[in-house]
Short mmCIF file of C-alpha atoms and ligand atoms in Angstrom, two decimals:
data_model
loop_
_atom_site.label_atom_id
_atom_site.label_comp_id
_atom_site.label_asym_id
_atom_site.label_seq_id
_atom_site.Cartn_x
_atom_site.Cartn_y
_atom_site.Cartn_z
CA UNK A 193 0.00 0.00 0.00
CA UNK A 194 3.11 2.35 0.61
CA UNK A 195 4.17 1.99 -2.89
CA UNK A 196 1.17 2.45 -4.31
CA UNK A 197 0.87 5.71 -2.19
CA UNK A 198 4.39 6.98 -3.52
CA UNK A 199 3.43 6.27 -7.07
CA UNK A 200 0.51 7.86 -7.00
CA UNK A 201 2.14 10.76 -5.36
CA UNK A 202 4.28 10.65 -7.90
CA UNK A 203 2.01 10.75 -10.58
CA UNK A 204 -0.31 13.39 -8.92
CA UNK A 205 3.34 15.89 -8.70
CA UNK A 206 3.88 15.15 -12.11
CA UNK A 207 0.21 16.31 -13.30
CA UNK A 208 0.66 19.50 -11.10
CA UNK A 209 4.27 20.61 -12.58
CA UNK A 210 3.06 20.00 -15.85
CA UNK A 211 -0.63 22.07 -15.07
CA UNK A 212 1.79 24.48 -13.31
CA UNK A 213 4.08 24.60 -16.61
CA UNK A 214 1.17 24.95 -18.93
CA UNK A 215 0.07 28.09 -17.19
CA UNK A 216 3.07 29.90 -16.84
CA UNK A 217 3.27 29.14 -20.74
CA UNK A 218 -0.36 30.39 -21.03
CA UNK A 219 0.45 33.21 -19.41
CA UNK A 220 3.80 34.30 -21.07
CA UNK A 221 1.58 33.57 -24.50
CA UNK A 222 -1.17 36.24 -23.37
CA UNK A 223 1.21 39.10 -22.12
CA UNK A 224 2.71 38.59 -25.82
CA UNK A 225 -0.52 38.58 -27.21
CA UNK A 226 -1.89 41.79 -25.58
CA UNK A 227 1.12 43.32 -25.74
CA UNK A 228 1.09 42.88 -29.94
CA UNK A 229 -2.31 43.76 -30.28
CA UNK A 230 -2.60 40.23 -31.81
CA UNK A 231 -6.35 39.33 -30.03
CA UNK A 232 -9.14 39.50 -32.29
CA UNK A 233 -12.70 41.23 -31.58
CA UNK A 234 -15.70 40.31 -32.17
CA UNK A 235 -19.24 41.53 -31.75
CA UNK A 236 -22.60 39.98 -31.00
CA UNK A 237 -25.94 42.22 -31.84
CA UNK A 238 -28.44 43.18 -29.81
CA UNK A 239 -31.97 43.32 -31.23
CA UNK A 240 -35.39 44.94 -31.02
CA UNK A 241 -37.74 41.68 -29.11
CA UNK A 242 -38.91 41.49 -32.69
CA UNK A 243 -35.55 40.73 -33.73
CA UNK A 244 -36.18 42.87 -37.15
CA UNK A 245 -33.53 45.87 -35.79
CA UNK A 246 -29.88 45.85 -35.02
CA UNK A 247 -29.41 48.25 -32.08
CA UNK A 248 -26.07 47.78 -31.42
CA UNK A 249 -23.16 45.18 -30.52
CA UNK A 250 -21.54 44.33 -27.24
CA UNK A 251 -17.42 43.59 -28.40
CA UNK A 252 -15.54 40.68 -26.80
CA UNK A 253 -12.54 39.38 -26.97
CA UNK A 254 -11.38 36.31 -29.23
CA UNK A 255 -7.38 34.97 -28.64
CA UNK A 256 -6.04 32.02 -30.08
CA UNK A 257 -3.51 30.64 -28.59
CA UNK A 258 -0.57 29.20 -31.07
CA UNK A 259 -0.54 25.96 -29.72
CA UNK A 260 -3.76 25.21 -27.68
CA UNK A 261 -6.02 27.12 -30.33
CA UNK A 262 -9.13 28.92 -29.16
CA UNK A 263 -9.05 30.16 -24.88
CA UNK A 264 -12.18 30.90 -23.45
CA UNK A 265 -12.38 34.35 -22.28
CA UNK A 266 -13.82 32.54 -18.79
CA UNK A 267 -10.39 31.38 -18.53
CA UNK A 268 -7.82 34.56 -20.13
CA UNK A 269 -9.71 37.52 -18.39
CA UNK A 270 -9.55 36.43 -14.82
CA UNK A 271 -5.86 35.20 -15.82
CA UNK A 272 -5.23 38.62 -17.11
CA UNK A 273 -6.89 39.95 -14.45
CA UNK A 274 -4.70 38.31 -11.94
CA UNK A 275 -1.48 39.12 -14.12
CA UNK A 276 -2.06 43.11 -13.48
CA UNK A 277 -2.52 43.42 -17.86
CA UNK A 278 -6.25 43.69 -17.88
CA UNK A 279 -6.37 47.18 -18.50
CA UNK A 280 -4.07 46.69 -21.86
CA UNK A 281 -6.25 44.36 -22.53
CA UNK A 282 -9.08 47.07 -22.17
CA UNK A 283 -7.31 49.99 -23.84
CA UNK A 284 -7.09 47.90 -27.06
CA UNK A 285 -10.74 46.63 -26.79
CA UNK A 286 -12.67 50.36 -26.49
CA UNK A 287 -9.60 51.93 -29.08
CA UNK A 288 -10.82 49.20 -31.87
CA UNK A 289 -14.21 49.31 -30.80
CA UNK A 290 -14.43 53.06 -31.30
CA UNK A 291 -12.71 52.79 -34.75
CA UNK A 292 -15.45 50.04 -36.18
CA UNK A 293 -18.44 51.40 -34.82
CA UNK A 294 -17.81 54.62 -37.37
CA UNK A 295 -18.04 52.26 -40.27
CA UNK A 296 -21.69 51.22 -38.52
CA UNK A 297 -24.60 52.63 -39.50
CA UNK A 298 -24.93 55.76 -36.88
CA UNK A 299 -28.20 55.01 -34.87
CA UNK A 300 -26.06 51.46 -33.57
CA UNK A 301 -24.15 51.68 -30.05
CA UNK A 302 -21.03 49.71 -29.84
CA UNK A 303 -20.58 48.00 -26.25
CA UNK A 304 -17.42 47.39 -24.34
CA UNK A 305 -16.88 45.33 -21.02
CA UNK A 306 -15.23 46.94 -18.01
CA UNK A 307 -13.57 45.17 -15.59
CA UNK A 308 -13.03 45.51 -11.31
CA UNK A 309 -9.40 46.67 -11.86
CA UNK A 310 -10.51 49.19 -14.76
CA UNK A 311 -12.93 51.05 -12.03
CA UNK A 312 -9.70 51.00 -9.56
CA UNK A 313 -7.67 53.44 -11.74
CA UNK A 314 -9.24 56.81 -12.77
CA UNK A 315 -6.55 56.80 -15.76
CA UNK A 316 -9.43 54.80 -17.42
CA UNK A 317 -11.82 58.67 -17.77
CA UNK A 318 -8.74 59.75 -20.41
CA UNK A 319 -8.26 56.63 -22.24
CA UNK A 320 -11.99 56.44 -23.13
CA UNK A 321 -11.87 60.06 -24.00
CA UNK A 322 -8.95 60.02 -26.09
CA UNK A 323 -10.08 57.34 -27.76
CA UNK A 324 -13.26 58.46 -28.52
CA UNK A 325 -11.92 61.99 -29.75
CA UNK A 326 -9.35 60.10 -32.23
CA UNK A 327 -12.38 58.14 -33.31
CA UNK A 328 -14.52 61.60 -33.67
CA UNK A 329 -17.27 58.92 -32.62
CA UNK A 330 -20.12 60.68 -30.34
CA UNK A 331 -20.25 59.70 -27.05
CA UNK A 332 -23.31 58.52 -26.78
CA UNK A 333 -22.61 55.44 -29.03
CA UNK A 334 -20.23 53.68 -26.41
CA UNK A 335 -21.76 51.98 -23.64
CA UNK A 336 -20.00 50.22 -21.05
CA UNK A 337 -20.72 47.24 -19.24
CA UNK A 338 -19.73 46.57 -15.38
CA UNK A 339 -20.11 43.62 -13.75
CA UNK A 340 -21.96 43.59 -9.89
CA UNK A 341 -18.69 41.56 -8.47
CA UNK A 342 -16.26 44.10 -10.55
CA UNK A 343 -17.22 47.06 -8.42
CA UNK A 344 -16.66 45.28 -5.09
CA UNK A 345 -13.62 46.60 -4.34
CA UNK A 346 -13.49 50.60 -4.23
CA UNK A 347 -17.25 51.40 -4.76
CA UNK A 348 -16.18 54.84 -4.30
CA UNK A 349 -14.00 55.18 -7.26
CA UNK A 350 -15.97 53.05 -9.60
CA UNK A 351 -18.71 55.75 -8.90
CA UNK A 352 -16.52 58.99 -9.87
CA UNK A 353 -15.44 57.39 -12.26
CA UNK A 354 -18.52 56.13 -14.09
CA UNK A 355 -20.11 59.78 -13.15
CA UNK A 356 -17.53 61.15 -15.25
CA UNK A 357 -18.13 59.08 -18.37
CA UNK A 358 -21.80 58.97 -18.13
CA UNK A 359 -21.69 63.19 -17.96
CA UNK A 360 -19.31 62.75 -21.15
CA UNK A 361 -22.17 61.18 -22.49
CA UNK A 362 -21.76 57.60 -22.50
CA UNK A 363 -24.23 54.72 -21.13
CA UNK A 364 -23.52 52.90 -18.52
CA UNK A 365 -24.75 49.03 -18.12
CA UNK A 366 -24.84 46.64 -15.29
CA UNK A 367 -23.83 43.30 -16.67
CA UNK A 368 -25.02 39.78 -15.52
CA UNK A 369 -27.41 41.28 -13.14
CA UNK A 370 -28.86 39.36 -10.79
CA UNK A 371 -25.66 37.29 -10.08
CA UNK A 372 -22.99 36.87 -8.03
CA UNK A 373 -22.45 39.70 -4.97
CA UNK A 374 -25.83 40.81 -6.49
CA UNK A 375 -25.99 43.97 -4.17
CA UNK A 376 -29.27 46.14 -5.04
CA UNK A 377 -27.96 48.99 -3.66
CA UNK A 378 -25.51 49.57 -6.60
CA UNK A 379 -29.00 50.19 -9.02
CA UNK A 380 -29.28 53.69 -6.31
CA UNK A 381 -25.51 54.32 -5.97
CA UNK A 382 -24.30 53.68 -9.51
CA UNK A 383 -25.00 56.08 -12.38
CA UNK A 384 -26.89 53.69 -15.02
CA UNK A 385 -28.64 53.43 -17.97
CA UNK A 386 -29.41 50.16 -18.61
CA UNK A 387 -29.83 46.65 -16.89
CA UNK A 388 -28.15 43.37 -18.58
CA UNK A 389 -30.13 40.34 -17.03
CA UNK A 390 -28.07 37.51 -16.55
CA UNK A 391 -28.90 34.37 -18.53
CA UNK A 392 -29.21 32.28 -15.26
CA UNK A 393 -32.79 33.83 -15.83
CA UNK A 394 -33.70 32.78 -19.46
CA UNK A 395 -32.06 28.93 -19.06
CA UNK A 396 -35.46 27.14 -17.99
CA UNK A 397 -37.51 29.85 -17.83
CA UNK A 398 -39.80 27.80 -20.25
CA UNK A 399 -39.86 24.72 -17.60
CA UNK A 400 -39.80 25.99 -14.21
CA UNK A 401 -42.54 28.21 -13.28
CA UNK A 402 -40.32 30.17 -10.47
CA UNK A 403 -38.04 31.65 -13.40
CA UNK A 404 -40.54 33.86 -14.55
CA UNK A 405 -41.79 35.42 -11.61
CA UNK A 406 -38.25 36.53 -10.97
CA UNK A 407 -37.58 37.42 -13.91
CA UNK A 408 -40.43 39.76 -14.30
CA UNK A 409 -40.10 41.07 -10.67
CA UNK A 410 -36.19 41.92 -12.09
CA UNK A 411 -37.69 43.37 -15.11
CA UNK A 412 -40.26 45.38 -13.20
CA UNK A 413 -37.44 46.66 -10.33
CA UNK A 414 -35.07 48.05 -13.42
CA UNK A 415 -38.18 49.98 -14.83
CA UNK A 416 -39.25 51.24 -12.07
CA UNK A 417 -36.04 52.82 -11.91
CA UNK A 418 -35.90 54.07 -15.46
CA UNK A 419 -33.51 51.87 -16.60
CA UNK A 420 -33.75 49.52 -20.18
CA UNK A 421 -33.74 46.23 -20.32
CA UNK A 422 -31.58 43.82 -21.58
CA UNK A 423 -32.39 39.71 -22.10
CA UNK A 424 -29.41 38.16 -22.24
CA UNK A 425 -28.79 34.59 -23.83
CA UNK A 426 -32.05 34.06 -25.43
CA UNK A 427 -31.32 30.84 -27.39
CA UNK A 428 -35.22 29.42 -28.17
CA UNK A 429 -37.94 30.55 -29.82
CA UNK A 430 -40.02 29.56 -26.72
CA UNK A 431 -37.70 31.56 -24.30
CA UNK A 432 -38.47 34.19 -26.61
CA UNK A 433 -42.15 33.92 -26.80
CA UNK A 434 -42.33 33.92 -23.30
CA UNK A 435 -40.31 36.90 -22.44
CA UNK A 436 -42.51 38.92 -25.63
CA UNK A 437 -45.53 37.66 -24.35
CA UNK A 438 -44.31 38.94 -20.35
CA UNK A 439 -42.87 42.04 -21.97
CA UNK A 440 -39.57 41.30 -20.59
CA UNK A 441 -36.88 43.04 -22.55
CA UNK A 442 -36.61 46.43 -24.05
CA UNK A 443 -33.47 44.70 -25.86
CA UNK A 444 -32.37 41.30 -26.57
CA UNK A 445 -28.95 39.74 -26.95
CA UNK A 446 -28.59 35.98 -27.33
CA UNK A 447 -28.20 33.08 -29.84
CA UNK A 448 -31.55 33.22 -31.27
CA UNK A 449 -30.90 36.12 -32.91
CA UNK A 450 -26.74 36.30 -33.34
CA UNK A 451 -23.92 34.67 -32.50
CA UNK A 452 -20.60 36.77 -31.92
CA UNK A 453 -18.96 36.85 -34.89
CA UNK A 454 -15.96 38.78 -36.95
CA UNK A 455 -16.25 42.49 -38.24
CA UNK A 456 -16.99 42.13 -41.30
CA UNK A 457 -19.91 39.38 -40.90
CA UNK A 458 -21.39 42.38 -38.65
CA UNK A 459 -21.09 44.95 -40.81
CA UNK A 460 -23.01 42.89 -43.26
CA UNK A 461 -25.87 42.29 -40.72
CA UNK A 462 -26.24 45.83 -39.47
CA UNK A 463 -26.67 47.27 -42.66
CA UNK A 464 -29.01 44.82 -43.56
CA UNK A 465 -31.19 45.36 -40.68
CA UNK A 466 -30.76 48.60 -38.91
CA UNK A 467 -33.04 51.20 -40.98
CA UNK A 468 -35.86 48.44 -40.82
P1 C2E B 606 -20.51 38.64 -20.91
O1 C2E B 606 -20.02 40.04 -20.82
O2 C2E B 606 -21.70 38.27 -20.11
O3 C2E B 606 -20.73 38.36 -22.46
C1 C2E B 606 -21.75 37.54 -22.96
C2 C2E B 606 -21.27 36.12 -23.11
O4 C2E B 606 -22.39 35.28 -23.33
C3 C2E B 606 -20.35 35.92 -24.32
O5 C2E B 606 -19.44 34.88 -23.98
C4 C2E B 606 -21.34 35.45 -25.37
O6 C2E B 606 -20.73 34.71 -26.40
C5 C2E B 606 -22.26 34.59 -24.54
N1 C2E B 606 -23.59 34.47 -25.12
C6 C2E B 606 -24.27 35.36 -25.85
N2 C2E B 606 -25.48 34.93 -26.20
C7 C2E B 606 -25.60 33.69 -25.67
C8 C2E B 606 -26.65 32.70 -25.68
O7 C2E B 606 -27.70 32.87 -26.25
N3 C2E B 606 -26.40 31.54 -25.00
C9 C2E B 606 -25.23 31.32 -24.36
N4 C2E B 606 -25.07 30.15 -23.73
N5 C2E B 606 -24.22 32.23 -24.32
C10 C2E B 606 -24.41 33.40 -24.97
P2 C2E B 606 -17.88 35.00 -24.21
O8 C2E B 606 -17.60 35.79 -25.45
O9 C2E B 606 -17.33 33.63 -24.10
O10 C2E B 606 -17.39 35.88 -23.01
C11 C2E B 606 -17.48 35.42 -21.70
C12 C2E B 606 -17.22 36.54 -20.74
O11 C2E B 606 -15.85 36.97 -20.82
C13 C2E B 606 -18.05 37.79 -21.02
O12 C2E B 606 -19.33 37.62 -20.48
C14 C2E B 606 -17.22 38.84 -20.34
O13 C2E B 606 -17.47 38.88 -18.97
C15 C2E B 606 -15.81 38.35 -20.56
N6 C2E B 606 -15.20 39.06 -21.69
C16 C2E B 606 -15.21 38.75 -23.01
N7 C2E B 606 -14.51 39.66 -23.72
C17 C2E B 606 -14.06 40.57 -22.81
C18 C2E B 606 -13.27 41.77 -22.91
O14 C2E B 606 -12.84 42.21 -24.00
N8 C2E B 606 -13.00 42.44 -21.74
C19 C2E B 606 -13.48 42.00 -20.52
N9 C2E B 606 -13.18 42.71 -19.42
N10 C2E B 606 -14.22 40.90 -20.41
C20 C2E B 606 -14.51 40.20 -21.53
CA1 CA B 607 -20.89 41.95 -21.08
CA1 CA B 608 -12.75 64.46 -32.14
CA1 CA B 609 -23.47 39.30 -19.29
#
């Protein structure tokens, strides 16, 4: 039994050099790849509920890796996170964004995700302005998205700061609401436009009966406050009859209606169906 022990001892350091190995490689890969610019964008469209109009596009992140292929961006953000290079990561995000969206047909918003560290750093107020003023793109057409558990750490800060870019003009969005260190004081403290409803409240809402009650009662909470609504990960034509027939969503993001996809397939799209 001792031997077997040691072996598998053995074997279990082995696995955890090599995991150990593979991230530091992972990580070495990423700094090089924000550091050249080298990650790709793409952009998913929001719709009307009718799913006839393109409002705008949230942009996120794509990086292959030249070994391993595609990384989930559930796995590279938090590492860049942790690594201290989100907010390269971020720069390059909102300067690209900015430069698209003026090819876009003008009523469409481009939207790009903020993260905890970005709020942390009031640097963030200039490189959103200089960007947009090299872009000559209004204001109003970026919107950024915050996430509930991004703000935890220096509520204070995040707040000054998103004052500042919402009296420049831009929207401000809560992401994946209802999640996480879902805290409903942020909808009083925070200076918002719009809700993003997590997709924790579309998966089942067709099968269990709770879903939609809490769904509306989000829905009904984020109006009540002034704020529009986004559905986020609407996949069926069931989930989407339901949240139509509830009138659940001022906007709707999700499979149904478009995937994420490359520049140019979006460009395509939005002319097509943004004067409709
Ligand atoms: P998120 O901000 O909530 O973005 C929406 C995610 O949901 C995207 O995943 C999108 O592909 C996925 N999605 C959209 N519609 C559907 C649907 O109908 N069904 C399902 N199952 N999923 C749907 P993605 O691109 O893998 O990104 C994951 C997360 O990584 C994002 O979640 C965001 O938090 C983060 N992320 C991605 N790009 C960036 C970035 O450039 N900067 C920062 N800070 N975070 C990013
Ligand atoms: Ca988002
Ligand atoms: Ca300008
Ligand atoms: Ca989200």
């Amino acid at each position: 039994a001792k031997r077997r022990d040691k072996n598998r001892w053995t074997l279990f350091e082995a696995s955890m050099d090599q995991r150990y190995t593979e991230r530091q490689s992972m990580k070495a890969a990423l700094r090089e790849a924000i550091r050249t610019h080298s990650m790709d964008l793409f952009y998913q469209p929001m719709f009307n509920p009718q799913g006839t109009r393109i409002v705008g596009a949230e942009a996120l992140s794509r990086w292959i890796h030249p070994e391993l292929g595609p990384v989930s961006p559930a796995v590279y953000i938090p590492l860049a996170e942790e690594m201290g290079i989100i907010s390269e990561l971020t720069c390059c995000v909102i300067e690209r964004a900015v430069q698209d969206a003026r090819n876009w047909p003008d009523d469409l918003q481009v939207s790009v995700n903020l993260s905890a560290h970005d709020l942390n750093d009031r640097a963030i107020v200039s490189v959103i302005a200089d960007a947009l003023d090299r872009s000559n793109l209004a204001p109003g057409r970026l919107q950024l998205e915050i996430t509930e558990s991004g703000l935890m750490n220096d509520l204070k800060t995040a707040r000054e700061i998103l004052t500042e870019l919402r009296s420049m003009g831009m929207s401000i969005a809560i992401d994946d609401f209802g999640t996480g260190y879902s805290s409903l004081s942020y909808l009083d403290m925070l200076p918002l436009n719009k809700v993003k409803i997590d997709r924790s409240f579309v998966r089942d809402l067709t099968k269990v009966p709770k879903k939609l009650k809490l769904l509306r009662g989000v829905v009904h909470l984020a109006r009540e406050l002034g704020l529009e609504v986004v559905v986020e990960g609407v996949e069926t034509e069931d989930q989407l009859v339901m949240i139509s027939d509830n009138n659940c969503a001022d906007i709707i993001q999700g499979y149904i209606f478009g995937t994420p996809m490359p520049y140019g397939a979006f460009i395509e799209l939005a002319n097509k169906l943004s004067q409709n």
